[in-house]
Backbone as JSON, one array per atom type, in Angstrom:
{
  "sequence": "XXXXXXXXXXXXXXXXXXXXXXXXXXXXXXXXXXXXXXXXXXXXXXXXXXXXXXXXXXXXXXXXXXXXXXXXXXXXXXXXXXXXXXXXXXXXXXXXXXXXXXXXXXXXXXXXXXXXXXXXXXXXXXXXXXXXXXXXXXXXXXXXXXXXXXXXXXXXXX",
  "N": [[0.81, -1.2, 0.0], [2.1, 1.15, 0.47], [3.63, 1.86, -1.79], [1.58, 2.32, -3.59], [0.36, 4.51, -2.39], [2.44, 6.37, -2.61], [2.53, 6.63, -5.39], [-0.01, 7.71, -5.85], [0.25, 10.18, -4.56], [2.16, 11.47, -6.05], [2.58, 14.02, -7.09], [3.36, 15.57, -4.93], [5.94, 14.63, -4.39], [7.16, 15.32, -6.77], [7.02, 18.09, -6.58], [8.68, 18.48, -4.36], [11.13, 17.57, -5.39], [11.61, 19.45, -7.33], [11.96, 21.72, -5.92], [12.65, 25.07, -5.45], [15.61, 26.92, -4.51], [15.15, 29.35, -3.51], [14.35, 31.27, -0.77], [11.85, 32.55, -0.37], [10.08, 31.1, -1.9], [9.91, 28.75, -0.51], [8.87, 29.34, 1.93], [6.19, 29.13, 4.27], [2.82, 28.98, 3.2], [0.54, 31.68, 3.67], [-1.93, 31.59, 6.2], [-5.14, 31.67, 7.79], [-4.98, 33.2, 10.87], [-5.22, 32.26, 14.3], [-6.79, 33.79, 17.21], [-5.02, 33.71, 19.36], [-2.55, 33.33, 18.07], [-2.45, 35.71, 16.66], [-2.2, 37.56, 18.73], [0.31, 36.78, 19.7], [1.8, 37.46, 17.48], [1.64, 40.22, 17.55], [3.18, 40.89, 19.78], [5.63, 39.81, 19.12], [7.34, 40.71, 16.45], [8.67, 39.21, 14.67], [8.84, 36.71, 12.25], [9.76, 33.48, 11.44], [11.93, 33.01, 8.76], [13.15, 31.05, 6.16], [16.6, 30.74, 5.29], [18.68, 31.0, 2.35], [20.84, 29.26, 2.5], [19.97, 27.47, 4.44], [17.81, 26.27, 3.14], [19.16, 25.05, 1.0], [20.83, 23.22, 2.39], [18.91, 21.62, 3.63], [17.54, 20.59, 1.46], [19.44, 18.95, 0.28], [19.44, 16.81, 1.99], [17.16, 15.38, 1.51], [16.03, 12.25, 0.6], [15.35, 11.66, -2.29], [15.99, 10.42, -4.7], [15.6, 7.62, -5.09], [12.82, 7.37, -4.8], [11.92, 9.02, -6.87], [12.91, 7.62, -9.07], [11.46, 5.27, -8.8], [8.87, 6.29, -9.25], [9.19, 7.16, -11.88], [9.38, 4.76, -13.23], [7.16, 3.17, -12.42], [4.73, 4.69, -12.64], [4.01, 5.09, -15.45], [3.51, 2.37, -16.08], [1.39, 1.67, -14.35], [-0.56, 3.5, -15.19], [-0.92, 2.61, -17.82], [-1.96, 0.03, -17.41], [-4.34, 0.7, -16.13], [-5.67, 2.05, -18.19], [-5.73, 0.11, -20.27], [-7.14, -2.07, -19.1], [-9.3, -0.79, -18.15], [-9.51, 0.0, -15.42], [-10.87, 0.82, -12.27], [-10.84, 0.12, -9.75], [-8.89, 0.01, -6.89], [-7.77, -2.26, -5.76], [-6.9, -4.13, -7.67], [-4.8, -2.75, -8.81], [-3.11, -2.55, -6.64], [-2.54, -5.28, -6.27], [-1.11, -5.73, -8.63], [1.13, -4.13, -8.11], [2.14, -5.47, -5.89], [2.93, -7.89, -6.97], [4.86, -7.22, -8.77], [8.3, -6.43, -9.63], [11.18, -4.53, -8.74], [13.77, -4.94, -9.15], [16.89, -4.22, -10.44], [16.02, -1.84, -11.48], [15.96, 0.14, -9.54], [18.37, 2.17, -7.78], [21.55, 0.73, -6.94], [22.12, -0.43, -3.69], [24.36, 0.88, -1.17], [27.45, -0.82, -0.64], [27.91, -3.21, 1.97], [30.01, -2.5, 4.57], [32.58, -4.35, 5.7], [34.3, -4.96, 8.64], [37.21, -6.04, 10.23], [37.48, -7.59, 13.36], [39.21, -6.02, 15.92], [40.85, -6.66, 18.7], [40.8, -4.99, 21.88], [41.42, -3.46, 25.07], [39.07, -2.24, 26.1], [36.93, -3.37, 24.58], [37.27, -6.01, 25.26], [36.7, -6.04, 28.01], [34.01, -5.21, 27.9], [32.86, -7.32, 26.4], [33.37, -9.53, 28.06], [31.86, -8.85, 30.37], [29.34, -8.74, 29.21], [28.96, -11.42, 28.36], [29.07, -12.8, 30.86], [26.88, -11.63, 32.02], [24.82, -12.66, 30.41], [25.11, -15.41, 31.01], [24.51, -15.36, 33.75], [21.85, -14.36, 33.76], [20.47, -16.3, 32.29], [20.53, -18.47, 33.9], [18.78, -18.44, 36.14], [16.76, -20.01, 37.03], [16.98, -23.24, 37.94], [17.99, -21.35, 40.82], [21.15, -21.07, 40.64], [23.08, -19.3, 41.38], [22.58, -18.28, 43.81], [23.52, -17.64, 47.18], [26.22, -17.47, 46.68], [29.41, -15.95, 46.1], [29.45, -14.51, 43.81], [29.02, -11.61, 42.0], [27.46, -9.4, 39.8], [27.41, -6.65, 39.67], [27.94, -3.84, 41.79], [26.42, -1.73, 44.1], [27.29, 1.37, 45.2], [27.05, 3.45, 47.97], [27.14, 6.92, 48.39]],
  "CA": [[0.0, 0.0, 0.0], [2.98, 2.3, 0.51], [3.96, 2.25, -3.16], [0.36, 2.87, -4.19], [0.2, 5.86, -1.83], [3.46, 7.22, -3.23], [2.09, 6.9, -6.76], [-1.16, 8.62, -5.79], [0.71, 11.49, -4.1], [3.39, 11.75, -6.79], [2.76, 15.46, -7.3], [4.09, 16.09, -3.77], [7.35, 14.28, -4.57], [7.66, 16.14, -7.88], [7.21, 19.44, -6.04], [9.87, 18.46, -3.52], [12.34, 17.42, -6.2], [11.8, 20.69, -8.09], [11.9, 22.81, -4.96], [13.7, 26.07, -5.68], [16.38, 27.28, -3.32], [14.74, 30.69, -3.13], [13.64, 31.15, 0.51], [10.45, 32.99, -0.41], [9.28, 30.02, -2.48], [9.8, 27.66, 0.46], [8.17, 29.77, 3.14], [4.87, 28.59, 4.48], [1.76, 29.86, 2.69], [-0.18, 32.33, 4.77], [-3.22, 30.99, 6.54], [-5.87, 32.49, 8.75], [-4.4, 33.03, 12.2], [-6.14, 32.25, 15.43], [-6.64, 34.97, 18.06], [-3.8, 33.56, 20.16], [-1.42, 33.57, 17.18], [-2.43, 37.14, 16.34], [-1.63, 38.23, 19.91], [1.74, 36.51, 19.71], [2.38, 38.21, 16.38], [1.74, 41.61, 17.97], [4.28, 41.04, 20.71], [6.89, 39.47, 18.45], [7.18, 41.08, 15.05], [9.52, 38.36, 13.85], [8.36, 35.41, 11.81], [10.94, 32.78, 10.93], [12.06, 32.89, 7.32], [14.32, 30.22, 5.85], [17.66, 31.35, 4.5], [19.04, 30.22, 1.16], [21.74, 28.2, 2.95], [19.16, 26.47, 5.14], [17.04, 25.53, 2.11], [20.11, 24.2, 0.26], [21.26, 22.1, 3.23], [17.75, 20.76, 3.86], [17.19, 19.92, 0.21], [20.42, 17.89, 0.05], [19.16, 15.67, 2.88], [15.97, 14.65, 1.07], [16.4, 11.07, -0.2], [14.31, 11.57, -3.32], [16.43, 9.76, -5.92], [14.97, 6.32, -5.21], [11.38, 7.56, -4.99], [11.7, 9.56, -8.21], [13.14, 6.53, -10.01], [10.29, 4.4, -8.65], [7.75, 6.95, -9.94], [9.51, 7.18, -13.3], [9.15, 3.43, -13.79], [5.85, 2.58, -12.12], [3.56, 5.49, -13.04], [3.53, 4.71, -16.79], [2.97, 1.01, -16.07], [0.08, 1.68, -13.69], [-1.49, 4.21, -16.07], [-1.21, 1.73, -18.97], [-2.85, -1.03, -16.95], [-5.65, 1.31, -15.87], [-6.32, 2.35, -19.47], [-5.97, -1.14, -21.01], [-8.15, -2.91, -18.44], [-10.36, 0.11, -17.69], [-9.59, -0.23, -13.99], [-11.21, 1.9, -11.35], [-10.69, -0.46, -8.42], [-7.49, 0.07, -6.49], [-7.27, -3.57, -5.32], [-6.16, -4.76, -8.77], [-3.55, -2.01, -8.95], [-2.26, -2.97, -5.51], [-2.05, -6.63, -6.53], [-0.07, -5.58, -9.64], [2.32, -3.61, -7.45], [2.68, -6.5, -5.0], [3.52, -8.98, -7.75], [5.93, -6.7, -9.61], [9.64, -6.33, -9.03], [11.95, -3.35, -9.14], [15.18, -5.35, -9.19], [17.55, -3.73, -11.64], [15.55, -0.51, -11.82], [16.34, 1.07, -8.48], [19.83, 2.24, -7.59], [22.16, -0.32, -6.13], [22.45, 0.1, -2.36], [25.78, 0.94, -0.83], [27.93, -2.11, -0.15], [28.09, -3.32, 3.41], [31.42, -2.41, 4.9], [32.97, -5.36, 6.68], [35.52, -4.62, 9.36], [37.74, -7.13, 11.02], [37.52, -7.29, 14.79], [40.53, -5.77, 16.47], [40.65, -6.64, 20.15], [41.46, -4.01, 22.73], [41.03, -3.63, 26.48], [37.68, -1.83, 26.33], [36.01, -4.35, 24.03], [37.41, -7.26, 26.04], [35.93, -5.86, 29.25], [32.59, -5.2, 27.54], [32.45, -8.66, 26.0], [33.39, -10.37, 29.25], [30.69, -8.49, 31.18], [28.14, -9.14, 28.47], [28.83, -12.88, 28.42], [28.71, -13.2, 32.22], [25.5, -11.19, 32.22], [23.96, -13.66, 29.78], [25.18, -16.64, 31.8], [23.8, -15.12, 35.0], [20.41, -14.21, 33.52], [19.89, -17.53, 31.75], [20.58, -19.51, 34.92], [18.09, -18.01, 37.36], [15.87, -21.1, 37.48], [17.08, -23.06, 39.38], [18.92, -20.27, 41.18], [22.46, -21.64, 40.98], [23.98, -18.24, 41.83], [22.23, -17.87, 45.17], [24.44, -17.97, 48.24], [27.6, -17.5, 46.19], [30.03, -14.62, 46.18], [29.49, -13.93, 42.47], [28.19, -10.4, 41.87], [27.67, -8.74, 38.52], [27.68, -5.25, 39.91], [27.82, -3.48, 43.19], [25.93, -0.37, 44.26], [28.01, 2.05, 46.26], [26.4, 4.66, 48.48], [28.12, 8.01, 48.59]],
  "C": [[0.86, 1.26, 0.0], [3.3, 2.78, -0.9], [2.75, 2.86, -3.86], [0.12, 4.29, -3.68], [1.21, 6.82, -2.42], [3.06, 7.6, -4.65], [0.93, 7.89, -6.77], [-0.75, 10.04, -5.41], [1.97, 11.93, -4.84], [3.63, 13.24, -7.01], [3.54, 16.1, -6.14], [5.59, 15.83, -3.94], [7.96, 15.07, -5.73], [7.9, 17.58, -7.42], [8.46, 19.51, -5.18], [11.15, 18.36, -4.34], [12.63, 18.68, -7.0], [11.76, 21.92, -7.19], [13.01, 23.82, -5.22], [14.41, 26.41, -4.39], [16.07, 28.7, -2.86], [13.91, 30.61, -1.85], [12.18, 31.58, 0.48], [9.54, 31.93, -1.01], [9.01, 28.91, -1.48], [8.96, 28.06, 1.65], [6.72, 29.31, 3.11], [3.82, 29.53, 3.88], [0.98, 30.45, 3.86], [-1.53, 31.66, 4.96], [-3.88, 31.9, 7.56], [-5.34, 32.18, 10.15], [-5.5, 33.01, 13.25], [-5.89, 33.5, 16.27], [-5.34, 34.91, 18.85], [-2.57, 33.85, 19.31], [-1.31, 35.05, 16.82], [-1.84, 37.93, 17.5], [-0.13, 38.01, 19.97], [2.45, 37.29, 18.61], [2.57, 39.68, 16.76], [2.96, 41.82, 18.85], [5.63, 40.69, 20.09], [6.7, 39.7, 16.97], [8.02, 40.22, 14.12], [8.8, 37.07, 13.5], [9.53, 34.74, 11.12], [10.85, 32.68, 9.41], [13.28, 32.04, 7.02], [15.33, 31.0, 5.02], [17.97, 30.45, 3.31], [19.94, 29.05, 1.53], [20.96, 27.08, 3.63], [18.39, 25.62, 4.13], [17.96, 24.59, 1.36], [20.53, 23.01, 1.1], [20.12, 21.12, 3.48], [17.42, 19.95, 2.63], [18.16, 18.77, -0.09], [20.1, 16.63, 0.86], [17.93, 14.88, 2.47], [16.37, 13.47, 0.2], [15.37, 10.81, -1.3], [14.72, 10.76, -4.55], [15.7, 8.43, -6.14], [13.48, 6.46, -5.5], [11.1, 8.1, -6.4], [11.93, 8.49, -9.28], [11.97, 5.56, -9.99], [9.1, 4.99, -9.4], [7.98, 6.94, -11.45], [9.19, 5.84, -13.96], [7.7, 2.98, -13.62], [4.65, 3.38, -12.62], [3.1, 5.16, -14.46], [2.93, 3.31, -16.83], [1.58, 0.97, -15.47], [-0.94, 2.39, -14.57], [-1.88, 3.34, -17.26], [-2.17, 0.62, -18.57], [-4.26, -0.48, -16.72], [-6.39, 1.58, -17.17], [-6.68, 1.07, -20.21], [-7.11, -1.95, -20.42], [-9.33, -2.09, -17.93], [-10.61, -0.07, -16.2], [-10.01, 1.03, -13.25], [-11.05, 1.42, -9.91], [-9.21, -0.52, -8.04], [-6.93, -1.29, -6.07], [-6.48, -4.27, -6.42], [-4.83, -4.05, -9.0], [-2.58, -2.41, -7.84], [-1.72, -4.37, -5.73], [-0.97, -6.6, -7.62], [1.23, -5.1, -9.0], [2.96, -4.65, -6.54], [3.4, -7.59, -5.78], [4.68, -8.52, -8.63], [7.26, -6.69, -8.87], [10.34, -5.09, -9.57], [13.44, -3.66, -9.16], [15.78, -4.89, -10.52], [17.13, -2.33, -12.03], [15.97, 0.54, -10.8], [17.85, 1.09, -8.32], [20.33, 1.14, -6.68], [22.5, 0.26, -4.76], [23.96, 0.08, -2.12], [26.23, -0.43, -0.31], [28.11, -2.07, 1.37], [29.58, -3.36, 3.7], [31.73, -3.41, 6.01], [34.28, -4.93, 7.33], [35.94, -5.81, 10.21], [37.83, -6.69, 12.47], [38.96, -7.12, 15.24], [40.39, -5.65, 17.98], [41.42, -5.52, 20.83], [40.89, -4.18, 24.14], [39.56, -3.3, 26.7], [36.7, -2.87, 25.79], [36.1, -5.68, 24.77], [36.61, -7.17, 27.33], [34.45, -5.9, 28.95], [32.11, -6.6, 27.22], [32.39, -9.61, 27.19], [32.17, -10.09, 30.13], [29.39, -8.91, 30.51], [27.91, -10.64, 28.57], [28.45, -13.35, 29.82], [27.3, -12.75, 32.56], [24.52, -12.18, 31.62], [23.94, -14.96, 30.59], [24.37, -16.48, 33.07], [22.28, -15.08, 34.78], [19.76, -15.48, 33.02], [19.84, -18.64, 32.79], [19.95, -19.03, 36.23], [17.14, -19.07, 37.87], [16.52, -22.41, 37.09], [18.14, -22.02, 39.71], [20.28, -20.81, 41.62], [23.42, -20.59, 41.51], [23.66, -17.77, 43.26], [23.27, -18.39, 46.16], [25.86, -18.21, 47.72], [28.15, -16.08, 46.3], [30.1, -13.94, 44.82], [28.51, -12.76, 42.43], [28.5, -9.8, 40.52], [28.01, -7.28, 38.68], [27.46, -4.97, 41.39], [27.39, -2.02, 43.26], [26.65, 0.24, 45.45], [27.24, 3.29, 46.68], [27.45, 5.7, 48.74], [27.68, 8.91, 49.72]]
}
């Protein structure tokens, strides 16, 4: 249903991808203010306006490449199916989307970076405590640790 919703709201994604860096174009459209907002406006004459740098930095963070590629491929297919089969029911469109594949069409994800474990004192202490914590917690029934001097931690009063 997510892909169907993206296709239905494609105009929003097209607007975001074509968003100009001009701050006045990005600013919120004016709407009717409530009495409380009007009072706040009287006392503070400043309304936040985005700067060109803010718009540019925000726009770079939008991950639209994958969604735009998805729309570029799927919208013509869905429109063709709707016209060919004269579809008005969304359930058949959703079943088409569920049975389709986008392998080879979407960008290849970044490779997983494998790092070799390099032991050091901090990781050894963490691992040792983690393992003893698991051993302790998994062996509470029967309580084999009762009446022993083994303690995982100690609370000190200051």
